[in-house]
Amino acid sequence: MPEVTTKRLFVRAYLDFAFKRRKAVVACSLLLGAAAFFVSLKIRLDPDLESLLPRKTETFRALRETNKRFGSADLFTIAIVMDDADSVARIQDEIDSTLKKDWPDLVYSQVARDNAFFEQHALLYLPSAYLKDILGKLKQVELDLGNRTPLGVDLLSDDSLPARKAPPLQWFKADLPQQLGLPDEAADAFTAFFQAGKNGPAPPGEFDPKQGIPARLRARLMGKTREGKTVGLVQAVLKYPSSDIDYVKTVLARSKALLGPSQSRYGSALSIGVEGPYRELEEVNSLSRNGMIATVISIALNILILFAYFRSAAPVLLLGWQAAFTCILTLALTALTYGRLNLYTVFVISILFGMGIDYFTYVLGYAQRQVSAGRSWIEALEEALDALFFSLIVSAATTIAGLLTLLVSKFVGFYEFGILASIGVALSLISTFLIMPSFIFTWESMHAKLPRIWPSLVSRHAPLRMPVWLKKQGSRKIVPFSAAVIGAGTLILACFVPRVRFEYDFDKLRDTHQKSERHLPVSVALNSHRTSSQPVVVLARDSAAMAALHDTLFQRLTVEKDPLLRSFLTLTTFVPPADSQRMRMEYIHAIAASAGKRIFDHAGGDDSAVIAKLRKLGQTAAFSSADIPAWAANLLRERDGSFGKIGFIYGNYNSSNAIEAGKFQDRYGHFDVNGEHLSAYSSSFVFSDITRIVKADSRKLFACLAVILLLLLGLILRSRKLLLICGIEMAVGVIWTLGLMGLFHVKVGVFNLIVITTLQDYSVDVCTYLLLGYLRLGRHRLWELYSGIGLLVAVCTLSTAAGFVGMLFTSHLGIASIGKFAVIGLPAILVTSLGLTPWLAMKFIRDDEVLAGGAP
């Protein structure tokens, strides 16, 4: 006869209520589930990493200021592909006209970049030192021509002199535009003028996208593919960024109406579509698709695991509903609080389905054994809830405490995951105690009324048990052997822990489905040689600060020759200061006068081509910002129409690599000029910030959670020996997990580091279940411990792992890394717990402590 405690009296009282009011409880829970389901439909998916940045970071503040003052740094791009260039130009003009007329959120749009202005004023962009050097080379050529002039040759004739024997002069370096910080948008035009011998077609083997485009259309954003197709672009800047998912949906809906007439008119002869950041919400669609795949696979695996254990469909259906019910409630609360699921929380349902079903499985599995022994369901549930009460409470408390530890993280992804997952775990525990009994009673009453149609929760087949040979062999002999195996495995795997590496390249954590999607050949129409990363957008409060920044960047580029810096763009880049232009014009007048001499008519080869250009370029004049072409001005125009307070910096680094991005951010993400701190933003800074925050938070969370779990266990278990056993098991589990990751070359990263807290929690949970079971049974009933709690622990661990298995089949490599980490870690924790915990209990816990209960 079990001892009647206050806990048992409470359990019995509630079970009596749940039995008498079972229909009301079931009906209320069904209504609540239906209401929660409709609320959860309002959740939106947000795949943007920028939204996960802490609000107090400098990058986030810079992002908000950039969107507020400049609009979106993302280009809304429409690509047009046809055979005929004139038809492409006509479609470009139609779309551009419609955008300017009917799209109120348009900042500007363009279909051409006429570089004639920059070609005409090319020499004014060269510093005086370069102009002085050109003047010196002209005098050198003039002297050389004079030395090669034979007696009696008419210097006023157009006949060329014999070629000179000296090496050809290097008038301009090929990388001069970049050395001077000239913008990528205009660099090709400068290069065409500054490279000697660049008058003709592209050299053999070098593809020229402009070849074949009519001369009247060459200024357009247009080019030809190697297959002869003409590609044209319409590029626009909109007021809101592509990270605003609701806005992008609106943009794409309007785009269909915008492109529809052209598509209808030309049919299959035309390929047209939106490209770039606004393209078809593919990230959202992929995230939704991946979430659905992971959830379906996880649920299917959980069903198979439960069916393999219970050997009946009835328990699987009941437990499946209970898990689904708590997941729906969690989604509803998410819709009411955050209103969205991010890259980390979108898979919380598949994880919760596996984690939440554990509590139901423990109670139902334990109660089934009591019913099979001849007890009623009320008695069986009373015994189950009484025996497992502290195990369930400890498990839930440690899990929730671990998840809430994520609240100390600065990273929003961790923070939100911790809140949602802890809510789901709490709802699962509450549902186990308060709702599941009424469903069990209702289910069995239906079976009593319809025995042939409605199956019982107790199958004719007994639930899965441990093999009988384990009992015959004597579990007390097997336990030391398994502990020795775990110890040896720990020593071996500890050697592989140092091989665990961190993944810094976000390109290796992206969605592979997006990479395989077919895109129209935008780069052909841009005809740009840009190889740098996404630019850094720098914002100042006054033009003087931006002009000072220009000088700083010019110093770093031309004098310091910083290898990280490729080029930059400010208003000074397009419009040199008036005093600089006056000084340069003096040299330009001298160059024009010198190049105009008739003696240069006798120059040949590259000298002749360069001098001809200099004669043309010398016919220039100073200019102001009002004179530069509109497309160039738009690059630097803010929403209020002002100029001069915005700039762009292009770097030589891999923008998807967080380490390289971090180095560039340290160098070019922080500027203090004229007493003003300039705001600097780049999408690559997001990768850098997230990596730094996640790495710092993960170390802090690991240590903090270990301390919290040990303190919590100390308060609950009130035994230093039990606490020591849990601590040893946690350490061994970590070594096995990291060692296996090092062995199989599985990297940790910004996505899967969140699994560390889950594994720590689960290590404590499994160890606690086994220890409390040992305290009830003792060393003489180890086979019963393994066959009962041990088998339930295995089933629940596998069901939790199944919640992560679905992630392995997603196309997002970052999400798949979460699945890899968990699928390695959870079985490792299960194996080490089953193999080590009973042996540690035999060594540390005396028989009289078992008889005394050993724990509350």
Short mmCIF file of N, CA, C and O in Angstrom, two decimals, residues 46-135:
data_model
loop_
_atom_site.label_atom_id
_atom_site.label_comp_id
_atom_site.label_asym_id
_atom_site.label_seq_id
_atom_site.Cartn_x
_atom_site.Cartn_y
_atom_site.Cartn_z
N ASP A 46 9.62 35.41 -41.44
CA ASP A 46 10.61 36.45 -41.65
C ASP A 46 11.99 35.80 -41.75
O ASP A 46 12.58 35.44 -40.74
N PRO A 47 12.52 35.63 -42.98
CA PRO A 47 13.82 34.97 -43.14
C PRO A 47 15.01 35.91 -43.02
O PRO A 47 16.15 35.48 -43.21
N ASP A 48 14.78 37.17 -42.72
CA ASP A 48 15.83 38.17 -42.78
C ASP A 48 16.68 38.13 -41.52
O ASP A 48 16.18 38.28 -40.40
N LEU A 49 17.99 37.96 -41.68
CA LEU A 49 18.90 37.97 -40.54
C LEU A 49 19.00 39.35 -39.91
O LEU A 49 19.30 39.47 -38.72
N GLU A 50 18.75 40.41 -40.69
CA GLU A 50 18.86 41.76 -40.15
C GLU A 50 17.88 41.98 -39.00
O GLU A 50 18.17 42.71 -38.06
N SER A 51 16.71 41.33 -39.08
CA SER A 51 15.70 41.50 -38.04
C SER A 51 16.11 40.85 -36.73
O SER A 51 15.47 41.08 -35.70
N LEU A 52 17.17 40.02 -36.75
CA LEU A 52 17.62 39.33 -35.54
C LEU A 52 18.73 40.09 -34.82
O LEU A 52 19.17 39.65 -33.76
N LEU A 53 19.17 41.20 -35.40
CA LEU A 53 20.20 42.00 -34.74
C LEU A 53 19.65 42.67 -33.49
O LEU A 53 18.49 43.14 -33.49
N PRO A 54 20.41 42.75 -32.44
CA PRO A 54 19.98 43.53 -31.27
C PRO A 54 19.71 44.97 -31.65
O PRO A 54 20.44 45.56 -32.46
N ARG A 55 18.69 45.55 -31.09
CA ARG A 55 18.28 46.90 -31.47
C ARG A 55 19.31 47.97 -31.07
O ARG A 55 19.30 49.07 -31.61
N LYS A 56 20.19 47.63 -30.13
CA LYS A 56 21.14 48.63 -29.66
C LYS A 56 22.47 48.58 -30.40
O LYS A 56 23.37 49.37 -30.10
N THR A 57 22.63 47.66 -31.34
CA THR A 57 23.89 47.59 -32.06
C THR A 57 24.01 48.76 -33.04
O THR A 57 23.03 49.28 -33.55
N GLU A 58 25.25 49.12 -33.32
CA GLU A 58 25.49 50.23 -34.24
C GLU A 58 25.02 49.88 -35.65
O GLU A 58 24.52 50.73 -36.38
N THR A 59 25.17 48.60 -36.03
CA THR A 59 24.74 48.19 -37.36
C THR A 59 23.24 48.35 -37.53
O THR A 59 22.77 48.81 -38.58
N PHE A 60 22.47 47.99 -36.51
CA PHE A 60 21.01 48.12 -36.60
C PHE A 60 20.61 49.59 -36.68
O PHE A 60 19.73 49.97 -37.47
N ARG A 61 21.24 50.42 -35.87
CA ARG A 61 20.91 51.85 -35.92
C ARG A 61 21.27 52.44 -37.28
O ARG A 61 20.53 53.27 -37.84
N ALA A 62 22.40 52.00 -37.82
CA ALA A 62 22.80 52.49 -39.14
C ALA A 62 21.83 52.02 -40.22
O ALA A 62 21.52 52.75 -41.17
N LEU A 63 21.34 50.79 -40.08
CA LEU A 63 20.35 50.27 -41.03
C LEU A 63 19.09 51.12 -41.02
O LEU A 63 18.55 51.49 -42.07
N ARG A 64 18.61 51.44 -39.83
CA ARG A 64 17.39 52.25 -39.73
C ARG A 64 17.60 53.64 -40.31
O ARG A 64 16.72 54.18 -41.00
N GLU A 65 18.75 54.22 -40.05
CA GLU A 65 19.00 55.57 -40.58
C GLU A 65 19.14 55.53 -42.10
O GLU A 65 18.67 56.43 -42.80
N THR A 66 19.76 54.46 -42.62
CA THR A 66 19.90 54.33 -44.06
C THR A 66 18.54 54.23 -44.73
O THR A 66 18.26 54.89 -45.74
N ASN A 67 17.66 53.39 -44.17
CA ASN A 67 16.32 53.25 -44.74
C ASN A 67 15.51 54.54 -44.62
O ASN A 67 14.70 54.86 -45.49
N LYS A 68 15.75 55.27 -43.56
CA LYS A 68 14.99 56.50 -43.33
C LYS A 68 15.45 57.62 -44.26
O LYS A 68 14.62 58.33 -44.85
N ARG A 69 16.75 57.78 -44.42
CA ARG A 69 17.27 58.92 -45.18
C ARG A 69 17.46 58.63 -46.66
O ARG A 69 17.21 59.48 -47.51
N PHE A 70 17.92 57.43 -46.96
CA PHE A 70 18.26 57.12 -48.35
C PHE A 70 17.20 56.28 -49.03
O PHE A 70 17.06 56.29 -50.24
N GLY A 71 16.42 55.56 -48.24
CA GLY A 71 15.52 54.57 -48.81
C GLY A 71 16.21 53.23 -48.79
O GLY A 71 17.14 53.00 -48.02
N SER A 72 15.82 52.37 -49.66
CA SER A 72 16.42 51.06 -49.69
C SER A 72 17.73 51.08 -50.46
O SER A 72 17.84 51.70 -51.50
N ALA A 73 18.72 50.39 -49.91
CA ALA A 73 19.97 50.20 -50.66
C ALA A 73 19.83 49.06 -51.65
O ALA A 73 20.73 48.81 -52.45
N ASP A 74 18.68 48.35 -51.60
CA ASP A 74 18.42 47.26 -52.55
C ASP A 74 17.89 47.84 -53.86
O ASP A 74 17.07 48.76 -53.87
N LEU A 75 18.33 47.27 -54.96
CA LEU A 75 17.85 47.70 -56.26
C LEU A 75 16.70 46.79 -56.71
O LEU A 75 16.85 45.57 -56.74
N PHE A 76 15.60 47.41 -57.04
CA PHE A 76 14.49 46.69 -57.65
C PHE A 76 14.81 46.60 -59.14
O PHE A 76 14.87 47.61 -59.84
N THR A 77 15.07 45.40 -59.61
CA THR A 77 15.58 45.21 -60.97
C THR A 77 14.62 44.37 -61.80
O THR A 77 14.19 43.30 -61.36
N ILE A 78 14.30 44.86 -62.99
CA ILE A 78 13.51 44.10 -63.96
C ILE A 78 14.41 43.76 -65.14
O ILE A 78 15.02 44.66 -65.74
N ALA A 79 14.53 42.49 -65.43
CA ALA A 79 15.37 42.03 -66.54
C ALA A 79 14.51 41.67 -67.74
O ALA A 79 13.46 41.03 -67.59
N ILE A 80 14.95 42.08 -68.92
CA ILE A 80 14.22 41.85 -70.17
C ILE A 80 15.16 41.14 -71.13
O ILE A 80 16.26 41.64 -71.39
N VAL A 81 14.76 40.01 -71.66
CA VAL A 81 15.61 39.24 -72.57
C VAL A 81 14.84 38.96 -73.85
O VAL A 81 13.76 38.35 -73.83
N MET A 82 15.39 39.43 -74.97
CA MET A 82 14.81 39.20 -76.30
C MET A 82 15.94 39.16 -77.32
O MET A 82 17.10 39.46 -77.02
N ASP A 83 15.59 38.83 -78.55
CA ASP A 83 16.58 38.85 -79.63
C ASP A 83 16.85 40.26 -80.11
O ASP A 83 17.99 40.65 -80.38
N ASP A 84 15.79 41.08 -80.23
CA ASP A 84 15.88 42.40 -80.85
C ASP A 84 16.17 43.48 -79.81
O ASP A 84 15.42 43.65 -78.83
N ALA A 85 17.25 44.24 -80.02
CA ALA A 85 17.64 45.28 -79.07
C ALA A 85 16.64 46.43 -79.04
O ALA A 85 16.38 47.01 -77.98
N ASP A 86 16.08 46.79 -80.19
CA ASP A 86 15.13 47.90 -80.23
C ASP A 86 13.87 47.57 -79.43
O ASP A 86 13.30 48.43 -78.76
N SER A 87 13.42 46.33 -79.52
CA SER A 87 12.24 45.92 -78.75
C SER A 87 12.53 45.97 -77.25
O SER A 87 11.68 46.39 -76.45
N VAL A 88 13.72 45.57 -76.87
CA VAL A 88 14.11 45.64 -75.47
C VAL A 88 14.10 47.09 -75.00
O VAL A 88 13.60 47.40 -73.91
N ALA A 89 14.65 48.00 -75.81
CA ALA A 89 14.67 49.42 -75.45
C ALA A 89 13.26 49.98 -75.30
O ALA A 89 12.98 50.77 -74.40
N ARG A 90 12.37 49.55 -76.19
CA ARG A 90 10.99 50.03 -76.13
C ARG A 90 10.32 49.57 -74.83
O ARG A 90 9.61 50.33 -74.18
N ILE A 91 10.54 48.31 -74.45
CA ILE A 91 9.96 47.80 -73.21
C ILE A 91 10.56 48.52 -72.01
O ILE A 91 9.85 48.84 -71.04
N GLN A 92 11.86 48.78 -72.06
CA GLN A 92 12.50 49.53 -70.97
C GLN A 92 11.81 50.87 -70.75
O GLN A 92 11.48 51.25 -69.62
N ASP A 93 11.58 51.59 -71.84
CA ASP A 93 10.97 52.92 -71.73
C ASP A 93 9.55 52.84 -71.20
O ASP A 93 9.12 53.67 -70.39
N GLU A 94 8.80 51.84 -71.64
CA GLU A 94 7.42 51.69 -71.18
C GLU A 94 7.37 51.41 -69.68
O GLU A 94 6.56 51.99 -68.94
N ILE A 95 8.22 50.51 -69.22
CA ILE A 95 8.24 50.16 -67.79
C ILE A 95 8.71 51.36 -66.97
O ILE A 95 8.13 51.67 -65.91
N ASP A 96 9.76 52.03 -67.44
CA ASP A 96 10.28 53.19 -66.72
C ASP A 96 9.23 54.28 -66.60
O ASP A 96 9.06 54.90 -65.55
N SER A 97 8.48 54.50 -67.68
CA SER A 97 7.43 55.52 -67.66
C SER A 97 6.33 55.15 -66.68
O SER A 97 5.84 56.00 -65.92
N THR A 98 5.93 53.90 -66.66
CA THR A 98 4.87 53.45 -65.75
C THR A 98 5.31 53.56 -64.30
O THR A 98 4.53 53.98 -63.42
N LEU A 99 6.55 53.20 -64.01
CA LEU A 99 7.06 53.31 -62.64
C LEU A 99 7.00 54.75 -62.16
O LEU A 99 6.54 55.03 -61.05
N LYS A 100 7.47 55.66 -62.98
CA LYS A 100 7.49 57.07 -62.58
C LYS A 100 6.10 57.67 -62.46
O LYS A 100 5.88 58.61 -61.70
N LYS A 101 5.16 57.11 -63.20
CA LYS A 101 3.81 57.66 -63.19
C LYS A 101 2.93 57.05 -62.11
O LYS A 101 2.16 57.77 -61.44
N ASP A 102 3.02 55.74 -61.90
CA ASP A 102 2.04 55.03 -61.08
C ASP A 102 2.57 54.45 -59.77
O ASP A 102 1.80 53.90 -59.00
N TRP A 103 3.88 54.52 -59.54
CA TRP A 103 4.43 53.94 -58.31
C TRP A 103 4.83 55.07 -57.36
O TRP A 103 5.93 55.63 -57.49
N PRO A 104 4.01 55.41 -56.39
CA PRO A 104 4.32 56.52 -55.48
C PRO A 104 5.52 56.23 -54.56
O PRO A 104 6.10 57.17 -54.00
N ASP A 105 5.86 54.97 -54.39
CA ASP A 105 6.98 54.61 -53.51
C ASP A 105 8.30 54.55 -54.27
O ASP A 105 9.31 54.08 -53.73
N LEU A 106 8.32 55.03 -55.50
CA LEU A 106 9.54 55.04 -56.29
C LEU A 106 10.42 56.22 -55.88
O LEU A 106 9.95 57.36 -55.83
N VAL A 107 11.69 55.95 -55.61
CA VAL A 107 12.65 57.02 -55.35
C VAL A 107 13.22 57.50 -56.69
O VAL A 107 13.21 58.69 -56.99
N TYR A 108 13.73 56.60 -57.49
CA TYR A 108 14.14 56.91 -58.86
C TYR A 108 14.27 55.61 -59.63
O TYR A 108 14.35 54.53 -59.07
N SER A 109 14.26 55.75 -60.95
CA SER A 109 14.46 54.58 -61.82
C SER A 109 15.36 55.01 -62.98
O SER A 109 15.47 56.20 -63.30
N GLN A 110 16.01 54.04 -63.62
CA GLN A 110 16.89 54.35 -64.74
C GLN A 110 16.95 53.17 -65.70
O GLN A 110 16.81 52.02 -65.30
N VAL A 111 17.14 53.52 -66.97
CA VAL A 111 17.30 52.50 -68.00
C VAL A 111 18.62 52.68 -68.75
O VAL A 111 18.96 51.88 -69.62
N ALA A 112 19.35 53.75 -68.42
CA ALA A 112 20.61 54.03 -69.13
C ALA A 112 21.58 54.71 -68.19
O ALA A 112 21.20 55.34 -67.19
N ARG A 113 22.85 54.59 -68.54
CA ARG A 113 23.92 55.29 -67.84
C ARG A 113 24.85 55.87 -68.90
O ARG A 113 25.81 55.24 -69.31
N ASP A 114 24.52 57.06 -69.34
CA ASP A 114 25.30 57.72 -70.38
C ASP A 114 26.56 58.31 -69.73
O ASP A 114 26.49 59.23 -68.91
N ASN A 115 27.72 57.78 -70.12
CA ASN A 115 28.97 58.21 -69.53
C ASN A 115 29.64 59.35 -70.31
O ASN A 115 30.81 59.67 -70.05
N ALA A 116 28.91 59.94 -71.24
CA ALA A 116 29.53 60.99 -72.07
C ALA A 116 30.06 62.14 -71.21
O ALA A 116 31.12 62.71 -71.51
N PHE A 117 29.34 62.50 -70.16
CA PHE A 117 29.77 63.60 -69.30
C PHE A 117 31.14 63.28 -68.69
O PHE A 117 32.03 64.13 -68.66
N PHE A 118 31.29 62.06 -68.18
CA PHE A 118 32.55 61.70 -67.52
C PHE A 118 33.69 61.58 -68.54
O PHE A 118 34.84 61.89 -68.23
N GLU A 119 33.35 61.14 -69.75
CA GLU A 119 34.36 61.07 -70.79
C GLU A 119 34.84 62.48 -71.16
O GLU A 119 36.02 62.73 -71.37
N GLN A 120 33.90 63.40 -71.20
CA GLN A 120 34.23 64.79 -71.58
C GLN A 120 35.08 65.46 -70.51
O GLN A 120 35.97 66.26 -70.82
N HIS A 121 34.82 65.14 -69.23
CA HIS A 121 35.52 65.81 -68.13
C HIS A 121 36.54 64.89 -67.45
O HIS A 121 36.90 65.12 -66.28
N ALA A 122 37.01 63.89 -68.18
CA ALA A 122 37.87 62.87 -67.57
C ALA A 122 39.10 63.46 -66.90
O ALA A 122 39.47 63.07 -65.78
N LEU A 123 39.78 64.42 -67.56
CA LEU A 123 41.02 64.95 -67.00
C LEU A 123 40.80 65.71 -65.70
O LEU A 123 41.70 65.80 -64.85
N LEU A 124 39.62 66.26 -65.52
CA LEU A 124 39.34 67.01 -64.30
C LEU A 124 39.26 66.10 -63.07
O LEU A 124 39.26 66.58 -61.94
N TYR A 125 39.16 64.79 -63.29
CA TYR A 125 39.12 63.85 -62.17
C TYR A 125 40.52 63.40 -61.75
O TYR A 125 40.68 62.71 -60.74
N LEU A 126 41.52 63.78 -62.54
CA LEU A 126 42.89 63.39 -62.21
C LEU A 126 43.54 64.43 -61.30
O LEU A 126 43.46 65.64 -61.60
N PRO A 127 44.16 64.01 -60.20
CA PRO A 127 44.87 64.97 -59.33
C PRO A 127 45.97 65.68 -60.11
O PRO A 127 46.46 65.20 -61.14
N SER A 128 46.36 66.79 -59.59
CA SER A 128 47.36 67.62 -60.28
C SER A 128 48.65 66.86 -60.54
O SER A 128 49.31 67.07 -61.57
N ALA A 129 49.05 65.99 -59.62
CA ALA A 129 50.30 65.25 -59.80
C ALA A 129 50.23 64.38 -61.05
O ALA A 129 51.22 64.25 -61.79
N TYR A 130 49.05 63.75 -61.31
CA TYR A 130 48.89 62.93 -62.50
C TYR A 130 48.92 63.78 -63.76
O TYR A 130 49.51 63.40 -64.78
N LEU A 131 48.27 64.96 -63.70
CA LEU A 131 48.25 65.85 -64.86
C LEU A 131 49.65 66.37 -65.17
O LEU A 131 50.05 66.50 -66.33
N LYS A 132 50.39 66.66 -64.11
CA LYS A 132 51.77 67.10 -64.29
C LYS A 132 52.61 66.01 -64.96
O LYS A 132 53.45 66.30 -65.83
N ASP A 133 52.34 64.76 -64.57
CA ASP A 133 53.06 63.63 -65.17
C ASP A 133 52.72 63.49 -66.65
O ASP A 133 53.59 63.21 -67.47
N ILE A 134 51.44 63.70 -67.00
CA ILE A 134 51.03 63.63 -68.40
C ILE A 134 51.74 64.72 -69.21
O ILE A 134 52.23 64.48 -70.33
N LEU A 135 51.80 65.92 -68.64
CA LEU A 135 52.47 67.03 -69.33
C LEU A 135 53.95 66.70 -69.56
O LEU A 135 54.51 66.98 -70.63
#
